[in-house]
mmCIF file of C-alpha atoms in Angstrom:
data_model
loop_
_atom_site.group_PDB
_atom_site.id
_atom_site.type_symbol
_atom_site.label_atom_id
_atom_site.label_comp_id
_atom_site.label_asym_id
_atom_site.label_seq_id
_atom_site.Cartn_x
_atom_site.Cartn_y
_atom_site.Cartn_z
ATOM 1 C CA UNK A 17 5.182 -13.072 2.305
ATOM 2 C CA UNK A 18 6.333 -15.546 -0.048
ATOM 3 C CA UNK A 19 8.109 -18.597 1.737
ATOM 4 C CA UNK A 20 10.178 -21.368 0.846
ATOM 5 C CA UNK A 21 8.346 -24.366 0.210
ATOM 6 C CA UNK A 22 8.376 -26.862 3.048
ATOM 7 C CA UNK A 23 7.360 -30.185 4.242
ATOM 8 C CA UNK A 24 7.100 -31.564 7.813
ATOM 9 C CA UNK A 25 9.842 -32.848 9.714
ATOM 10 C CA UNK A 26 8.276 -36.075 10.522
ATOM 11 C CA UNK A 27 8.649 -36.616 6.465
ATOM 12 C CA UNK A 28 11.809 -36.397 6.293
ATOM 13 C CA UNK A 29 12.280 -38.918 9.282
ATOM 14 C CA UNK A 30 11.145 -41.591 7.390
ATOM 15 C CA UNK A 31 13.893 -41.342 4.779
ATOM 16 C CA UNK A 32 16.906 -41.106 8.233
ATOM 17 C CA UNK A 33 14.721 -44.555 9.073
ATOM 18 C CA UNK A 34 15.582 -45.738 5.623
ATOM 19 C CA UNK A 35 19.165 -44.592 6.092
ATOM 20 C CA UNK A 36 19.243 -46.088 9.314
ATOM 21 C CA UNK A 37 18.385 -49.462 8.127
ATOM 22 C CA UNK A 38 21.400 -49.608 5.590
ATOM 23 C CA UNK A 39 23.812 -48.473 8.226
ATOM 24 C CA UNK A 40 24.689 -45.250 7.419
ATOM 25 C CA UNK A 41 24.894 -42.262 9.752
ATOM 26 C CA UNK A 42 21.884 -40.426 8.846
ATOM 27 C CA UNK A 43 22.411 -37.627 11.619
ATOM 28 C CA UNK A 44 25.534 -36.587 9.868
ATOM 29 C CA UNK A 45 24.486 -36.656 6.095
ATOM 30 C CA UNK A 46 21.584 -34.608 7.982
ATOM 31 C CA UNK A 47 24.505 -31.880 9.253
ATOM 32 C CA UNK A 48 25.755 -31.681 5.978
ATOM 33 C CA UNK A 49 22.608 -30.918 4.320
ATOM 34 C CA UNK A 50 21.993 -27.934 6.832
ATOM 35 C CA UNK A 51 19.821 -29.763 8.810
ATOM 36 C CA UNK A 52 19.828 -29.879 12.560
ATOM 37 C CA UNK A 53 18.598 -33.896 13.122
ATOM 38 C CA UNK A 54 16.923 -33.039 16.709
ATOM 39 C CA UNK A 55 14.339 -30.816 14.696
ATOM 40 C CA UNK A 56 13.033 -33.866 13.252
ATOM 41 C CA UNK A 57 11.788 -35.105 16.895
ATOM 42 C CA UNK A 58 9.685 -31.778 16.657
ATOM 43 C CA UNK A 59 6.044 -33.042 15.769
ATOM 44 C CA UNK A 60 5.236 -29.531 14.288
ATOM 45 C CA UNK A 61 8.749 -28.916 12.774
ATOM 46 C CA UNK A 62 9.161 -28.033 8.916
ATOM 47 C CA UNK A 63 11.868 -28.146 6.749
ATOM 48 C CA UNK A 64 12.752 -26.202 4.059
ATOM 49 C CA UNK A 65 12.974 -27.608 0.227
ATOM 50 C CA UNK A 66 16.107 -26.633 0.058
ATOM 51 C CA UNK A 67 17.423 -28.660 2.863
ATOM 52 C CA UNK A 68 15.533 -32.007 2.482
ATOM 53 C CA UNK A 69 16.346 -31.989 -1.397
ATOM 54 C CA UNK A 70 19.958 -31.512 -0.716
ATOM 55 C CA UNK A 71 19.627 -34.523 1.936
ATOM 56 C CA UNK A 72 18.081 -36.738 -0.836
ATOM 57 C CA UNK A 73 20.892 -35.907 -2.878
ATOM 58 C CA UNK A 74 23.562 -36.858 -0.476
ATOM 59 C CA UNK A 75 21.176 -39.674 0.615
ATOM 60 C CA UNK A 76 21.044 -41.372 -2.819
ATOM 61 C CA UNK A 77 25.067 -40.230 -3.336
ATOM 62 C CA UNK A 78 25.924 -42.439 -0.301
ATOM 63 C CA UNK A 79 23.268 -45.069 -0.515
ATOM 64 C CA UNK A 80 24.403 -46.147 -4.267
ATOM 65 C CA UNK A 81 20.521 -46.412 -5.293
ATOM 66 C CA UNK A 82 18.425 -44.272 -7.177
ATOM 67 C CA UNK A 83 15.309 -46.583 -6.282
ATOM 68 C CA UNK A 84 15.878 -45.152 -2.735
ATOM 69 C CA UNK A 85 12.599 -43.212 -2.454
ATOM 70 C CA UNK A 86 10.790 -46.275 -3.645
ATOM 71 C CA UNK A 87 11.473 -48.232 -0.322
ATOM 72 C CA UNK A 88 11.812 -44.975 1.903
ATOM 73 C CA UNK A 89 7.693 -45.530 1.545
ATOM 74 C CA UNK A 90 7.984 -47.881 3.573
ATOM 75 C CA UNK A 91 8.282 -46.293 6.604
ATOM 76 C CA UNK A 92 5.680 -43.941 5.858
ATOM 77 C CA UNK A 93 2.405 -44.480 8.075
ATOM 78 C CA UNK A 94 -0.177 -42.664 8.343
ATOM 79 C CA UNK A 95 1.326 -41.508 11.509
ATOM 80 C CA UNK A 96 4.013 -39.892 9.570
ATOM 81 C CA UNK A 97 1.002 -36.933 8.693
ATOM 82 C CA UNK A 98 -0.490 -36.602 11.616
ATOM 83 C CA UNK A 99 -3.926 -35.308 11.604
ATOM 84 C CA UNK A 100 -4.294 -35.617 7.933
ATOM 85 C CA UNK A 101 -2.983 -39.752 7.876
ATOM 86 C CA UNK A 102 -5.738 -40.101 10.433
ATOM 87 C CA UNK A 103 -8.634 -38.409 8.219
ATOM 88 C CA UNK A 104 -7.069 -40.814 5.212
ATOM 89 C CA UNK A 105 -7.493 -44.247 7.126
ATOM 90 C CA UNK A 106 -11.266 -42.610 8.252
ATOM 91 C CA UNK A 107 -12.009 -42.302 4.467
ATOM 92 C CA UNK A 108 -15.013 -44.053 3.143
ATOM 93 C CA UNK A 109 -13.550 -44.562 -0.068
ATOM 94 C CA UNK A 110 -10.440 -44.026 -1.836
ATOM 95 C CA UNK A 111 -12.217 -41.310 -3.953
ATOM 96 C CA UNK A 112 -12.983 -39.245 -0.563
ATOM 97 C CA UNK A 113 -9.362 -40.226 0.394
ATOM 98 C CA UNK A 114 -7.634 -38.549 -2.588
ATOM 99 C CA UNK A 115 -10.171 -35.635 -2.228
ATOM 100 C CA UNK A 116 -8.945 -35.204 1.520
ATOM 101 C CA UNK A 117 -5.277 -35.107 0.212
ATOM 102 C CA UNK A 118 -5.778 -32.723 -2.564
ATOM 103 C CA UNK A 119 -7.406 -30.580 0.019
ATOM 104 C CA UNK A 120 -5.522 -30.419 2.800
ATOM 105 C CA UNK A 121 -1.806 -31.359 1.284
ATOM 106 C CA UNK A 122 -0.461 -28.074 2.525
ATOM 107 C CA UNK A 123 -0.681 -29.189 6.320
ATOM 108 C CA UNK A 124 2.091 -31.799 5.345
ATOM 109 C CA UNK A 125 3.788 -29.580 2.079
ATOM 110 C CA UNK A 126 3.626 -26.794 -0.141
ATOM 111 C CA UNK A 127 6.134 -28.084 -2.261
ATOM 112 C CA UNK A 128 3.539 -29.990 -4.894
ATOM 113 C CA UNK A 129 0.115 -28.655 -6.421
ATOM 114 C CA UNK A 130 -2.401 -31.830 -6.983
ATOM 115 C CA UNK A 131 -5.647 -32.347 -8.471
ATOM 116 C CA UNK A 132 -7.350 -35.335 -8.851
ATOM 117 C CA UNK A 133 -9.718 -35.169 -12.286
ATOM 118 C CA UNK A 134 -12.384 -38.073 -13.540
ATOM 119 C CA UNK A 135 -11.511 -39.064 -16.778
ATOM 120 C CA UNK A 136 -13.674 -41.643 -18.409
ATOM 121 C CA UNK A 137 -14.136 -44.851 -16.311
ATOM 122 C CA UNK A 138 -10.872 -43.192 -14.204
ATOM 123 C CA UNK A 139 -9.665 -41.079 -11.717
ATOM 124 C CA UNK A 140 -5.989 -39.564 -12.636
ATOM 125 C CA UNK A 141 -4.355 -37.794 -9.393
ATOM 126 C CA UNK A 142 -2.108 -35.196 -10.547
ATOM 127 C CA UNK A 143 1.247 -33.698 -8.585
ATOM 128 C CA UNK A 144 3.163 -31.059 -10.403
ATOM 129 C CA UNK A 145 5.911 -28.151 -8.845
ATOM 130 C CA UNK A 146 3.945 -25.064 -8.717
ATOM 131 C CA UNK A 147 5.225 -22.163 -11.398
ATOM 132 C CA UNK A 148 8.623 -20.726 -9.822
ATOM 133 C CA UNK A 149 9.337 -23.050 -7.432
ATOM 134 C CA UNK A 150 11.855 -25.324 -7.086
ATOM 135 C CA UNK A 151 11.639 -29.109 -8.109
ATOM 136 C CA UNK A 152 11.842 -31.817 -5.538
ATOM 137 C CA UNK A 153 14.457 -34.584 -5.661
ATOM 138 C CA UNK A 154 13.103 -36.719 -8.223
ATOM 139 C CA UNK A 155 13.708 -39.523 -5.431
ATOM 140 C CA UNK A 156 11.344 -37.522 -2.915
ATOM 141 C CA UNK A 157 8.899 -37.842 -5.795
ATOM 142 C CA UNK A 158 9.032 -41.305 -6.160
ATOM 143 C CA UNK A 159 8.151 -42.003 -2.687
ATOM 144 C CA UNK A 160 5.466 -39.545 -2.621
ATOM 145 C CA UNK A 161 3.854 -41.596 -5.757
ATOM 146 C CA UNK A 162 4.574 -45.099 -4.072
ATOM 147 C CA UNK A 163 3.031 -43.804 -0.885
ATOM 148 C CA UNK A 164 -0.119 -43.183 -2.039
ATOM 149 C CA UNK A 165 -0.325 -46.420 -4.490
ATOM 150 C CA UNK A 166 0.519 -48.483 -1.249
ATOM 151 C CA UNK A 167 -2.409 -46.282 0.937
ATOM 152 C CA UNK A 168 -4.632 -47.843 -1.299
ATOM 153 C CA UNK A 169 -3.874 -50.985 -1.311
ATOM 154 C CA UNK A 170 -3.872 -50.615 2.719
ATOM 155 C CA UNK A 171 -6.973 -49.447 2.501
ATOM 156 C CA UNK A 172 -8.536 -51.768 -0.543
ATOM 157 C CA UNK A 173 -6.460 -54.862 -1.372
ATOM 158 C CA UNK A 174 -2.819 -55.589 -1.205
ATOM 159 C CA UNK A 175 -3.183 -56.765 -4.730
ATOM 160 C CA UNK A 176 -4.195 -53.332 -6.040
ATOM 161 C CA UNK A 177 -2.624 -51.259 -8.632
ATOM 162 C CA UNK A 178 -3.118 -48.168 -10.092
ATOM 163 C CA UNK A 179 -3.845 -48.077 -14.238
ATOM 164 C CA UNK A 180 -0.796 -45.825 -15.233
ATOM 165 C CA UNK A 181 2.280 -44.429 -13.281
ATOM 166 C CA UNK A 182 4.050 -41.172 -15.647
ATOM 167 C CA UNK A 183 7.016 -38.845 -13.741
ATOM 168 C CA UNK A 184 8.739 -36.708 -15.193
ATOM 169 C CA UNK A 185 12.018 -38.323 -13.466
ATOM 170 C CA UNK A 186 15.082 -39.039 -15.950
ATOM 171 C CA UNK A 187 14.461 -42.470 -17.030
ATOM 172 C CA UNK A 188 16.773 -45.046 -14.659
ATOM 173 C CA UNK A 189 19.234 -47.683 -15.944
ATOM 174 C CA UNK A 190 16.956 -50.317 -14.136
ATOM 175 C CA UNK A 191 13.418 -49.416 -14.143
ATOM 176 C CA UNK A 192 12.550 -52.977 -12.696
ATOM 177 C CA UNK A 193 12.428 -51.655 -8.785
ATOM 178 C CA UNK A 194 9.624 -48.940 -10.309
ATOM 179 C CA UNK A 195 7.798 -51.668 -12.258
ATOM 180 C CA UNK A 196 8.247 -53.954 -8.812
ATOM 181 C CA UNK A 197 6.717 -51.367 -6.507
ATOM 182 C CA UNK A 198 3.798 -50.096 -8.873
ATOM 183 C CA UNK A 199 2.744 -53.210 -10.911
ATOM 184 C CA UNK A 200 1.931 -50.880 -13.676
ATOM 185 C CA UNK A 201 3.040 -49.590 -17.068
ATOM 186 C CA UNK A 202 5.208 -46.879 -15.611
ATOM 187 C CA UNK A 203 6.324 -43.994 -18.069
ATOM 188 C CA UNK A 204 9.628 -42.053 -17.533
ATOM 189 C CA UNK A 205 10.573 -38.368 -18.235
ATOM 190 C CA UNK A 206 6.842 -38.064 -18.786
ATOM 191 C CA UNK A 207 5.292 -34.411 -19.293
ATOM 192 C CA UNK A 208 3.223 -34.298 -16.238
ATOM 193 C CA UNK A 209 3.287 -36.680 -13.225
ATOM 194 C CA UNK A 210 0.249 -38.522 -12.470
ATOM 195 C CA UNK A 211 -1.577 -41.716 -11.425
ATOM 196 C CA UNK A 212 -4.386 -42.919 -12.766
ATOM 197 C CA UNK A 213 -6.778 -45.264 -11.255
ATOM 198 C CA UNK A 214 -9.656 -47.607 -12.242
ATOM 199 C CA UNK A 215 -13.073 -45.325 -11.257
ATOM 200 C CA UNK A 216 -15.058 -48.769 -9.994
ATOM 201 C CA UNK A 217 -12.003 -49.614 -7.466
ATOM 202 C CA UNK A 218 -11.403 -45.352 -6.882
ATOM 203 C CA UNK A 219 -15.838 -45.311 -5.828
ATOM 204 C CA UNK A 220 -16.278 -49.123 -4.057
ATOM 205 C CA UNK A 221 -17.440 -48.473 -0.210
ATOM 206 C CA UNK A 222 -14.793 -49.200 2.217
ATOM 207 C CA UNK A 223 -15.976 -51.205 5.275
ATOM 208 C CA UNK A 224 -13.079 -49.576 7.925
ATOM 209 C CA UNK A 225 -14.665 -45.761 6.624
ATOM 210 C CA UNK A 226 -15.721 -43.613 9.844
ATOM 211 C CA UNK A 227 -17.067 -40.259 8.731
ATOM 212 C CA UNK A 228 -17.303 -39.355 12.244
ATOM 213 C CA UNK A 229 -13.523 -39.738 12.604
ATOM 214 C CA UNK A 230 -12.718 -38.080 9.390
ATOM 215 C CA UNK A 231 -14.718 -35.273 10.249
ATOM 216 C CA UNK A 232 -13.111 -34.735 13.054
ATOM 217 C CA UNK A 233 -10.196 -34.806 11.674
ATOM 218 C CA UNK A 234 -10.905 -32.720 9.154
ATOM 219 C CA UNK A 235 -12.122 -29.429 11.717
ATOM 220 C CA UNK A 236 -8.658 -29.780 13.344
ATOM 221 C CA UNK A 237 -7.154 -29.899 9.409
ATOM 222 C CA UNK A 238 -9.128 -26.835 8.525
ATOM 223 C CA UNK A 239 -7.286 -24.824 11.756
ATOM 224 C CA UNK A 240 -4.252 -26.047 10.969
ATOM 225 C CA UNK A 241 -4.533 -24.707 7.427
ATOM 226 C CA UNK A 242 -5.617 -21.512 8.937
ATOM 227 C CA UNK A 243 -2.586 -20.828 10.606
ATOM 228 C CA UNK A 244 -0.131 -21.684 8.040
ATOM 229 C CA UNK A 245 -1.630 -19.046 5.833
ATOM 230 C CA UNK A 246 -2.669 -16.184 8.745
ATOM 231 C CA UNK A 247 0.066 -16.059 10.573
ATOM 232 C CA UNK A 248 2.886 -13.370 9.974
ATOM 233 C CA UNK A 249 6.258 -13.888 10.453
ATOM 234 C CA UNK A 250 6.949 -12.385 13.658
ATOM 235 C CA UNK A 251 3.586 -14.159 15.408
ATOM 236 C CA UNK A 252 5.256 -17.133 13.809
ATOM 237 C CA UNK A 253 8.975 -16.516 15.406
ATOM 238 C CA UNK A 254 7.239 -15.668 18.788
ATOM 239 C CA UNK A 255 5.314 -18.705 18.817
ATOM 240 C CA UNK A 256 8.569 -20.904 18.079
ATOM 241 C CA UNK A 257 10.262 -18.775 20.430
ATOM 242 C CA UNK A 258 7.640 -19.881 23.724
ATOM 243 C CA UNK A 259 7.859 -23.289 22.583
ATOM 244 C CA UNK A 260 11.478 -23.854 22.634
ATOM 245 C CA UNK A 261 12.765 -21.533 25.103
ATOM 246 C CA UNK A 262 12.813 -24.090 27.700
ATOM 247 C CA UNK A 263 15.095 -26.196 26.024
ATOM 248 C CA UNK A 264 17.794 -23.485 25.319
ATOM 249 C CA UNK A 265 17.784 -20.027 23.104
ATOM 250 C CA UNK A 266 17.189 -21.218 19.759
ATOM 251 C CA UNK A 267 19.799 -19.779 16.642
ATOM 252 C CA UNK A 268 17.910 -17.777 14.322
ATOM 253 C CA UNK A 269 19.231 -20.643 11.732
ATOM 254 C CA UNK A 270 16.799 -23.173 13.726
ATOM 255 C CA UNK A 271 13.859 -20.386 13.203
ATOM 256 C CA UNK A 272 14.495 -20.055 9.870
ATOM 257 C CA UNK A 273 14.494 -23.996 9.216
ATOM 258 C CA UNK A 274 11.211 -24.567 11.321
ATOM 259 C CA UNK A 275 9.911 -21.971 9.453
ATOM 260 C CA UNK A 276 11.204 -23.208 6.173
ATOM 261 C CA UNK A 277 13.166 -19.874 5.197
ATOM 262 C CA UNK A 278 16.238 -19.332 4.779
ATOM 263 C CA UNK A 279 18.382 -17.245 7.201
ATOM 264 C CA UNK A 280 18.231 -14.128 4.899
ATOM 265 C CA UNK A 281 14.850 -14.605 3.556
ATOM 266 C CA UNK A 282 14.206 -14.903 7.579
ATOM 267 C CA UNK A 283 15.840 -11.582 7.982
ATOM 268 C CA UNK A 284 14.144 -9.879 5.311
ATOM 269 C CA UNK A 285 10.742 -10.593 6.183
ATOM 270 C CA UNK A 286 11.356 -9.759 9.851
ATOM 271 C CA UNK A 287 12.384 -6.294 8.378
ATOM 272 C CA UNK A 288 9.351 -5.870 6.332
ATOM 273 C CA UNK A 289 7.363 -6.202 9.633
ATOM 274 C CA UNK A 290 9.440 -3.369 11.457
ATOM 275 C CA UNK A 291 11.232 -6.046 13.430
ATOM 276 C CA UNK A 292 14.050 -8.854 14.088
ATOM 277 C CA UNK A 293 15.450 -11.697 15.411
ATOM 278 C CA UNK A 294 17.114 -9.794 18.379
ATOM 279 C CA UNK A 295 14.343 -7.754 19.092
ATOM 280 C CA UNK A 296 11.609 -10.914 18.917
ATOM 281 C CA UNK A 297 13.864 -12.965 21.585
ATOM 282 C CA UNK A 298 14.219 -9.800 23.661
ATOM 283 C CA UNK A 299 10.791 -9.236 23.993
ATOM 284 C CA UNK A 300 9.256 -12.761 23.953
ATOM 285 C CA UNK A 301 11.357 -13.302 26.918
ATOM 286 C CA UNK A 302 10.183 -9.540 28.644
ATOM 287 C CA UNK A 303 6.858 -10.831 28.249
ATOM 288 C CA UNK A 304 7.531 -14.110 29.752
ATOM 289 C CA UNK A 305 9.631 -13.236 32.487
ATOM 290 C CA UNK A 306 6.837 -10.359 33.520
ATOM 291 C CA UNK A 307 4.577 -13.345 33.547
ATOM 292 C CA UNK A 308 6.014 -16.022 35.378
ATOM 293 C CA UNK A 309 7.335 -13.335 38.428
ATOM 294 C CA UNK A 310 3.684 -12.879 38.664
ATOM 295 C CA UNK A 311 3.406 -16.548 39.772
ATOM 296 C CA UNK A 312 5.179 -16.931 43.869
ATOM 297 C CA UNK A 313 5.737 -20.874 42.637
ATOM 298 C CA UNK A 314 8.210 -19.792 40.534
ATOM 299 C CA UNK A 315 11.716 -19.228 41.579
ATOM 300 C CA UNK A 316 14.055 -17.006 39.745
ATOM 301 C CA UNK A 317 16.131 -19.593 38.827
ATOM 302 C CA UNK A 318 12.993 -21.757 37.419
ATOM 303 C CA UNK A 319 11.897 -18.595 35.453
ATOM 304 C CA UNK A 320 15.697 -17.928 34.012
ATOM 305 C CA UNK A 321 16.249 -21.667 33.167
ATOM 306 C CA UNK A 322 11.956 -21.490 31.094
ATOM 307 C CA UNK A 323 13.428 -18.154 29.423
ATOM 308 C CA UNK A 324 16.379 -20.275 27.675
ATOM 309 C CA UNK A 325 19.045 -18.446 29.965
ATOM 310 C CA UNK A 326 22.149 -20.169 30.836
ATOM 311 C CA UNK A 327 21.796 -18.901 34.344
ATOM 312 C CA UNK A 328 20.019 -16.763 36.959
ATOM 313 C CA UNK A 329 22.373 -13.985 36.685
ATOM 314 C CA UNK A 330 22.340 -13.592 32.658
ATOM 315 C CA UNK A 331 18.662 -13.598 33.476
ATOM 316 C CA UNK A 332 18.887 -10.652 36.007
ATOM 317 C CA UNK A 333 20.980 -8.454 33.966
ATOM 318 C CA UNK A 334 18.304 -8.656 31.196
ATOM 319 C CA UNK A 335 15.486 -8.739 33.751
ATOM 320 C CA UNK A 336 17.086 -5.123 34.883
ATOM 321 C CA UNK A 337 17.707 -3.733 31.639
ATOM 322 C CA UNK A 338 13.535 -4.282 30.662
ATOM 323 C CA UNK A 339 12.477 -3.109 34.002
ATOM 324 C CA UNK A 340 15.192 -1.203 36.120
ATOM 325 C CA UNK A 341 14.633 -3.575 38.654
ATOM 326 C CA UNK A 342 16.339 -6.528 39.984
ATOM 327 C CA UNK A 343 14.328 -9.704 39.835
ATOM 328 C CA UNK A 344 13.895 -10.095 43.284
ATOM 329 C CA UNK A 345 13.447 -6.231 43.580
ATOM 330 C CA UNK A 346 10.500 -6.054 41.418
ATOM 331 C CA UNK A 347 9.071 -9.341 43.281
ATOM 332 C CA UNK A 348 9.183 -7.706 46.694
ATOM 333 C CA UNK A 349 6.960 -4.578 44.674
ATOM 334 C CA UNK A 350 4.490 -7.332 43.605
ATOM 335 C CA UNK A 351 4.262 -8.627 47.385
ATOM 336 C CA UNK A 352 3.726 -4.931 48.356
ATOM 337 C CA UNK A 353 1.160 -3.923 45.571
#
């Protein structure tokens, strides 16, 4: 299955933040980008390219200011990536930093493919669109180069700066807020985007490094990456499917943004595995509800309200359609069994 690319919610938080701070409503550009803003409080959400470039787009649109990915970095911690920020501030140098990001990008997005490459007395750290997909927003691009100039100089000196700075980006009218943030030559509408770095600063031994940490860090990395390429697209709609059922039925247009598909794409691939939406939700919820009858602490409503029913009797009309059986009929079997 070929997917959308996609990058974690929690990303795309930083740039409402950024919104936030100049007053506008960054729920509602988020509704008119096609993205619901209460998946962004999901720690495990991911949004599709589609969506969060159109958002940067009506972001920069409403903002007035192409520099706007430039100082959306700055609410970027290593929070904002989870397990993978941690194993970055547990990095013994900046060198086994970029490694760690080349490696295990995917956790936080598909979208880019990087390499970082030793060149001379420097490192250069490469990001480019893999063939056939879709480019970022060019502004999404510039924060994703600032973030990583301003991890090092968290991690090594605030004076730090990297050799070069190229992107492919249309040159802007003012390049001075580029310039500002880098404090290096910084080449426009370049052929490849990369950053190159001195190799003495990239291989100096950091003092804060834990190797314990990062290894850590790096087993729970290597899962996650696992997952995101083992799991098919039904295990994937099932397992969104017990997670959020307590908080409602989900729309198969939330599924198809936390799995960054489209709806059709969605569709499609649910096909190609002899299944669908319907048919997941119908019996995620059978398997559930046969599940939690088993357990005499829960009630019937309880067990309706953890399937994402509206009430107890929607939930016994299913519950009888799946097993003949009233709920409390087929409780009063278990009691006799």
């Amino acid at each position: 299955m070929t997917a959308e690319p996609s990058t974690l919610a929690s990303w795309t938080r930083a740039l409402r933040k950024q919104l936030d701070a100049l007053g506008l409503d960054s729920s509602a550009l988020c509704r008119e980008a096609g993205l619901d803003p209460a998946l962004l409080d999901d720690p495990n959400a991911r949004c599709p390219l589609s969506v969060t470039t159109r958002l940067w787009q009506l972001a920069v649109a409403a903002s007035g200011d192409p520099a706007l990915g430039l100082k959306t970095s700055q609410f970027v911690s290593p929070t904002t990536f989870h397990t993978l920020g941690y194993a970055l501030i547990a990095s013994s140098s900046l060198r086994e930093m970029f490694e760690r990001i080349v490696r295990y990008h995917r956790v936080v997005s598909d979208a880019l493919q990087l390499e970082l490459r030793q060149v001379d007395d420097a490192y250069e750290f490469r990001f480019r669109v893999p063939p056939g997909s879709p480019t970022p927003a060019a502004e999404a691009l510039d924060a994703f180069a600032a973030i990583y100039v301003r991890s090092c100089r968290n991690r090594l000196s605030r004076d730090f700066a990297p050799l070069l700075v190229q992107l492919q980006r249309p040159r802007p009218l003012d390049p001075e807020p580029w310039q500002a943030v880098f404090r290096a030559p910084v080449q426009f509408e370049a052929e490849e985007s990369l950053l190159r770095f001195p190799r003495d600063a990239f291989e100096q031994r950091l003092d804060d490094g834990n190797p314990e940490l990062a290894e850590h860090n790096e087993a729970v990395l290597r899962r996650s990456l696992e997952q995101l390429q083992a799991a098919s697209c039904s295990e994937r709609v099932r397992n969104f499917l017990q997670a959020q059922l307590p908080d409602g039925e989900p729309s198969a247009e939330r599924i198809a943004q936390a799995l960054h598909l489209s709806l059709r794409s969605l569709q499609r691939h649910l096909a190609e595995e002899g299944t669908s939406y319907e048919a997941l939700l119908g019996d995620t919820r059978q398997a559930l509800a046969l599940q939690h009858m088993r357990d005499p602490r829960c009630s019937i409503s309880e067990i309706a309200y953890l399937l994402g029913f509206s009430d107890s009797s929607s939930f016994g009309r299913a519950f009888k359609r799946w097993t003949g059986q009233t709920p409390s009929q087929y409780r009063d079997g278990l009691k006799k069994a």
